[in-house]
Short mmCIF file of C-alpha atoms in Angstrom, two decimals:
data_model
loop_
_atom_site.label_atom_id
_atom_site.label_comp_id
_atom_site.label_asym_id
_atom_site.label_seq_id
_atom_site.Cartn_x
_atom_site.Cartn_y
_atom_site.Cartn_z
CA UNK V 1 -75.07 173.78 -46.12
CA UNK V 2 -72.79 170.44 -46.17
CA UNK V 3 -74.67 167.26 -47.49
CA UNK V 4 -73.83 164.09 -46.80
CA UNK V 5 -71.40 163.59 -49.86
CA UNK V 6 -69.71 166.68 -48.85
CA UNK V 7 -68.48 166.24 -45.27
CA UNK V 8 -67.86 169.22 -42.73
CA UNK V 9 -63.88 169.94 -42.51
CA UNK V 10 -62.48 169.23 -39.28
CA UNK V 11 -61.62 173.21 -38.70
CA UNK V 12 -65.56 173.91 -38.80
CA UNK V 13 -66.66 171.06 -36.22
CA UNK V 14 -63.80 172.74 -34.15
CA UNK V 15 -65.64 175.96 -34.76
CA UNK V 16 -69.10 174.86 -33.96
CA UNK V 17 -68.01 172.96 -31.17
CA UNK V 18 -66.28 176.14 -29.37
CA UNK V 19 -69.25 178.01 -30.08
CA UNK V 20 -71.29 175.75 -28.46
CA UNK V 21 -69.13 175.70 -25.26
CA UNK V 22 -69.80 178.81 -25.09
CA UNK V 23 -73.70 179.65 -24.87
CA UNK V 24 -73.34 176.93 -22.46
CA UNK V 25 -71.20 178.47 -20.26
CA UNK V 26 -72.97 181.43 -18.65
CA UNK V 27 -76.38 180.39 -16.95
CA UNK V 28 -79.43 182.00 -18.55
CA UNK V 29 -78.14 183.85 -21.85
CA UNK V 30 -77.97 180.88 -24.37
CA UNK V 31 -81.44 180.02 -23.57
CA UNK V 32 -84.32 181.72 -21.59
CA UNK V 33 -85.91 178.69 -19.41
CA UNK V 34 -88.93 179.67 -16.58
CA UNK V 35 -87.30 180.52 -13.03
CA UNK V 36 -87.49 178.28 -9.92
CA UNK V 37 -87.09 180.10 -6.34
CA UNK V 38 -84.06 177.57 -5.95
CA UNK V 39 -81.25 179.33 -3.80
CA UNK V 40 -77.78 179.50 -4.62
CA UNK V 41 -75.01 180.82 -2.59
CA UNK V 42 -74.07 183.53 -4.50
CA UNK V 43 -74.50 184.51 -8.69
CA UNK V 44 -72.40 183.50 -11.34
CA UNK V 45 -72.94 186.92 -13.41
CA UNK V 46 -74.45 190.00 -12.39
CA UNK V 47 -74.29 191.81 -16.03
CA UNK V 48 -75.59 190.97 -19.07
CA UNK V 49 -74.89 192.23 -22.78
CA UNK V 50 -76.29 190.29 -25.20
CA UNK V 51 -76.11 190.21 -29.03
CA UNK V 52 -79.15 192.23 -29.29
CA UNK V 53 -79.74 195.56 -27.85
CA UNK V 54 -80.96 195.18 -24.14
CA UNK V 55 -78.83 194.98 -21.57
CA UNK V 56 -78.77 195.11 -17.38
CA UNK V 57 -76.86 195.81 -14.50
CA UNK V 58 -77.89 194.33 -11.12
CA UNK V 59 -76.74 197.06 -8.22
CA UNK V 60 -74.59 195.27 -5.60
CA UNK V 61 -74.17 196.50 -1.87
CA UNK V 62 -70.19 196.72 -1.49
CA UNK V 63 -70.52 194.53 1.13
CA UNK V 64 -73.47 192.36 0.73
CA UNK V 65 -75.19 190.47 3.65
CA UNK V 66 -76.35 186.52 3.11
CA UNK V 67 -80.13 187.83 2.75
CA UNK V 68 -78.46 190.55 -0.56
CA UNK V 69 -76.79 187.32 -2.17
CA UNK V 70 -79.36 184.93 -2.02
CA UNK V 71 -81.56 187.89 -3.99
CA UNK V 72 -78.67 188.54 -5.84
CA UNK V 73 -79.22 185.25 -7.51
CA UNK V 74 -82.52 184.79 -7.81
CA UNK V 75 -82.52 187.92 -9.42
CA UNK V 76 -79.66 187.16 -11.89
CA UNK V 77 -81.34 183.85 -12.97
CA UNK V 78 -84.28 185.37 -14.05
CA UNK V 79 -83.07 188.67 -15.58
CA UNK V 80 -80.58 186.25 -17.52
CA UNK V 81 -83.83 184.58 -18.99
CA UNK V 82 -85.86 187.44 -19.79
CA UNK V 83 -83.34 189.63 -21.14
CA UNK V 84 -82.34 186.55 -23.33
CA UNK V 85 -85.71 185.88 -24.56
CA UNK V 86 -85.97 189.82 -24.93
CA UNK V 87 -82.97 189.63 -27.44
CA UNK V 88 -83.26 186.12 -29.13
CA UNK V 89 -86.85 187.43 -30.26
CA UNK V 90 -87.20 191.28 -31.04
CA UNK V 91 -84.79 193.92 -32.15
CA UNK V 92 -86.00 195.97 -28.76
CA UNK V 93 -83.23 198.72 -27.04
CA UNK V 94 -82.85 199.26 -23.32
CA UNK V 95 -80.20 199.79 -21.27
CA UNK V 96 -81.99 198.60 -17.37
CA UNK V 97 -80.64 199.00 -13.94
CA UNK V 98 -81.81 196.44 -11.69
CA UNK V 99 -81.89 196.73 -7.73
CA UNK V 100 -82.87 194.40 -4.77
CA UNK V 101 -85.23 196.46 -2.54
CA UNK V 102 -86.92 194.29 0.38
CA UNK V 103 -89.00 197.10 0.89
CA UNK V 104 -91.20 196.95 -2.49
CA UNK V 105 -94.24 194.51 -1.87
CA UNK V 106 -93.40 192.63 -5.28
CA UNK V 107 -91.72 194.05 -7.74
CA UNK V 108 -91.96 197.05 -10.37
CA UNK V 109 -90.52 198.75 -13.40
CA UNK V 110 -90.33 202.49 -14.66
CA UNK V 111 -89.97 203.76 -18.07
CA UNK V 112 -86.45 205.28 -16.84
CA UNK V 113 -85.14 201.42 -16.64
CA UNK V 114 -85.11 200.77 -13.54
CA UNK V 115 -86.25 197.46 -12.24
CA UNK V 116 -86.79 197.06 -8.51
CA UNK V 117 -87.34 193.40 -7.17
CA UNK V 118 -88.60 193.14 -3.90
CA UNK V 119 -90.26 189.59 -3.02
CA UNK V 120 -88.19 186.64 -3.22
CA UNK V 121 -91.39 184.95 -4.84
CA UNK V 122 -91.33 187.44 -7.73
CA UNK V 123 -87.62 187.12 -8.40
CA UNK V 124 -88.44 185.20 -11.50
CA UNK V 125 -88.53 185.18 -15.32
CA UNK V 126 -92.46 185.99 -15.74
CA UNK V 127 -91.96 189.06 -13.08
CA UNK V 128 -88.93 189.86 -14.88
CA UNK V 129 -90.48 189.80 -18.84
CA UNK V 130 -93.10 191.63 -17.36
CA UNK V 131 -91.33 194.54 -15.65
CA UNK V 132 -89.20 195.08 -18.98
CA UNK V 133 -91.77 195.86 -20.78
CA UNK V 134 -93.20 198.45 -18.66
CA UNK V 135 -89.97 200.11 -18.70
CA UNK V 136 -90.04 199.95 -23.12
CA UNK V 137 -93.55 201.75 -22.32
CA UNK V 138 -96.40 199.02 -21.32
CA UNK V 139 -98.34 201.43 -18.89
CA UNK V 140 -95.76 203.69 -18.89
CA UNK V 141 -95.25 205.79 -21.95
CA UNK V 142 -97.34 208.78 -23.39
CA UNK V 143 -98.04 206.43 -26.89
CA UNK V 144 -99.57 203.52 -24.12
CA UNK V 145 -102.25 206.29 -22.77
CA UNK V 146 -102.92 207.29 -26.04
CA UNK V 147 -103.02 203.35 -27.77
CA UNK V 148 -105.00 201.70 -24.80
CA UNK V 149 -106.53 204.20 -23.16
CA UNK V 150 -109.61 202.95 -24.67
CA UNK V 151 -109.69 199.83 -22.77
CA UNK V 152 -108.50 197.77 -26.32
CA UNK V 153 -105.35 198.01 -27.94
CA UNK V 154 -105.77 199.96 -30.76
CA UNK V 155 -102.93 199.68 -32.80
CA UNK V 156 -102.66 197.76 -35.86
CA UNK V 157 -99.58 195.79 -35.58
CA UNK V 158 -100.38 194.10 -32.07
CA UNK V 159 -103.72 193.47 -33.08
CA UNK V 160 -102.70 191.44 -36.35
CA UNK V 161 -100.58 189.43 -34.10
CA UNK V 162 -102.52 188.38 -31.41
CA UNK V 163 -105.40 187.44 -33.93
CA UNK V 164 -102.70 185.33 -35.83
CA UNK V 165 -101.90 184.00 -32.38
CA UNK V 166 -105.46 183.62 -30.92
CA UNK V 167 -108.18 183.69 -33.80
CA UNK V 168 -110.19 186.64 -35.84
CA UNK V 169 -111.99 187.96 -33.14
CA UNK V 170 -109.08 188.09 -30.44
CA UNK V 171 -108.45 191.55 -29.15
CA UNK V 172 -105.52 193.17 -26.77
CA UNK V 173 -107.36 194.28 -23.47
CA UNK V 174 -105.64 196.78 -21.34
CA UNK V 175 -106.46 198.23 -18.10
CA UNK V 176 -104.28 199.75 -15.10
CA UNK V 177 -101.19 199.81 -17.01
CA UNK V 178 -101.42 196.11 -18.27
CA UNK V 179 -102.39 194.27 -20.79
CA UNK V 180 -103.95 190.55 -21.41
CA UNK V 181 -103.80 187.91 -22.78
CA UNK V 182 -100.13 187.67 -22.74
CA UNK V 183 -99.05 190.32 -20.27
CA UNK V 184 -97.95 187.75 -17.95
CA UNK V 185 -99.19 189.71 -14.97
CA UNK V 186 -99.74 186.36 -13.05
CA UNK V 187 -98.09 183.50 -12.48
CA UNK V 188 -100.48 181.26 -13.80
CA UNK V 189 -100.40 183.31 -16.87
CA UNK V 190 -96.41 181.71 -17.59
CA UNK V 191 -95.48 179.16 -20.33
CA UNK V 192 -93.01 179.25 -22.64
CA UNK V 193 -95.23 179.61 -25.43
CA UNK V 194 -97.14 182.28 -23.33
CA UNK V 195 -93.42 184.35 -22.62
CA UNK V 196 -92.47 183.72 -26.60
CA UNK V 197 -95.80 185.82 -27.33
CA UNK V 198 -95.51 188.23 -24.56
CA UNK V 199 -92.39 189.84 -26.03
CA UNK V 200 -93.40 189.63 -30.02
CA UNK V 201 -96.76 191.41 -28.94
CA UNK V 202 -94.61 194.27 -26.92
CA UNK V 203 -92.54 194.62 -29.89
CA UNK V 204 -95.56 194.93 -32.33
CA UNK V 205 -96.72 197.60 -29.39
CA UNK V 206 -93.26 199.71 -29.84
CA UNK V 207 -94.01 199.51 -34.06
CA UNK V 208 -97.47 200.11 -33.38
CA UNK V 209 -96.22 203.67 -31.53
CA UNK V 210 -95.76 202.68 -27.86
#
């Protein structure tokens, strides 16, 4: 680490400069930010592969109508996010495919990694975090039945965490293939802070045995 008597050679503020161009550039991977329903003609990216080990391809119609591109987008933005927050704070694997289906109510995920967004009011990050994890196994996965099935978390690892988070007596309730506090299953349920903890606590579910 330079100090001030040693100054940084021009070659390395060249370096850091270019690197910061970069995680500028594409919308959504540098930094995971919550979603607005904001509509934009058409999506910079539609594919994502991040430094860490989930990635996601969005499904395009060959020939998409105005209605497919303004979901295209949406949906982008906010897989962008989640996937980025996905990567920038766990070590987690997936490999999703994402598709725009008018005909689901909201939206929904399977353990297969598929993602299906539906609504144009849950084409956003919170719907997206949430929908990863059920396809890494929240409500989805034979080690979820067997961990939550009780009503309460029950492994050790998530526990820990959410007590460091929220106190002593704090506790992981599930029910109906979610879980609280953190599961961002509503809207009202979104922060930062709140999407930071969401995706160390379904990490510390895939240690736990997920």
């Amino acid at each position: 680490m330079p100090t001030a008597r040693t100054p940084i050679p021009w070659r390395k503020k060249a370096v850091v400069a270019a690197l910061a161009a970069t995680l500028l550039a594409g919308p959504g991977i540098a930094q995971a930010t919550p979603q607005t329903t904001q509509t934009h003609a058409s999506a910079s990216r539609d594919q994502v592969t991040a430094a860490a080990t989930i990635t996601w391809t969005l499904e395009r119609a060959a020939n998409p109508t105005q209605d497919q591109l303004t979901a295209y987008d949406l949906i982008t933005r906010a897989m962008n996010a989640a996937v980025a927050r996905y990567n920038n704070l766990s070590d987690l694997g997936k490999t999703l495919t994402v598709r725009y289906d008018p005909g689901v109510p909201t939206a929904d995920g399977n353990i297969n990694g598929t993602i299906r967004f539906g609504n144009r009011g849950y084409m956003t990050e919170r719907t997206a975090l949430h929908e990863i994890a059920h396809t890494i196994g929240v409500g989805t996965s034979s080690g979820w039945s067997r961990l939550a099935g009780s009503g309460t978390w029950t492994g050790a690892q998530a526990t820990a965490l959410v007590r460091q988070f929220d106190g002593s007596s704090a506790k992981i309730s599930t029910g109906g293939g979610h879980f609280w506090p953190y599961g961002l299953n509503y809207d009202n349920e979104f922060s930062n802070t709140a999407a930071d903890r969401h995706v160390q606590i379904v990490a510390s579910m895939v240690r736990d045995g997920l």
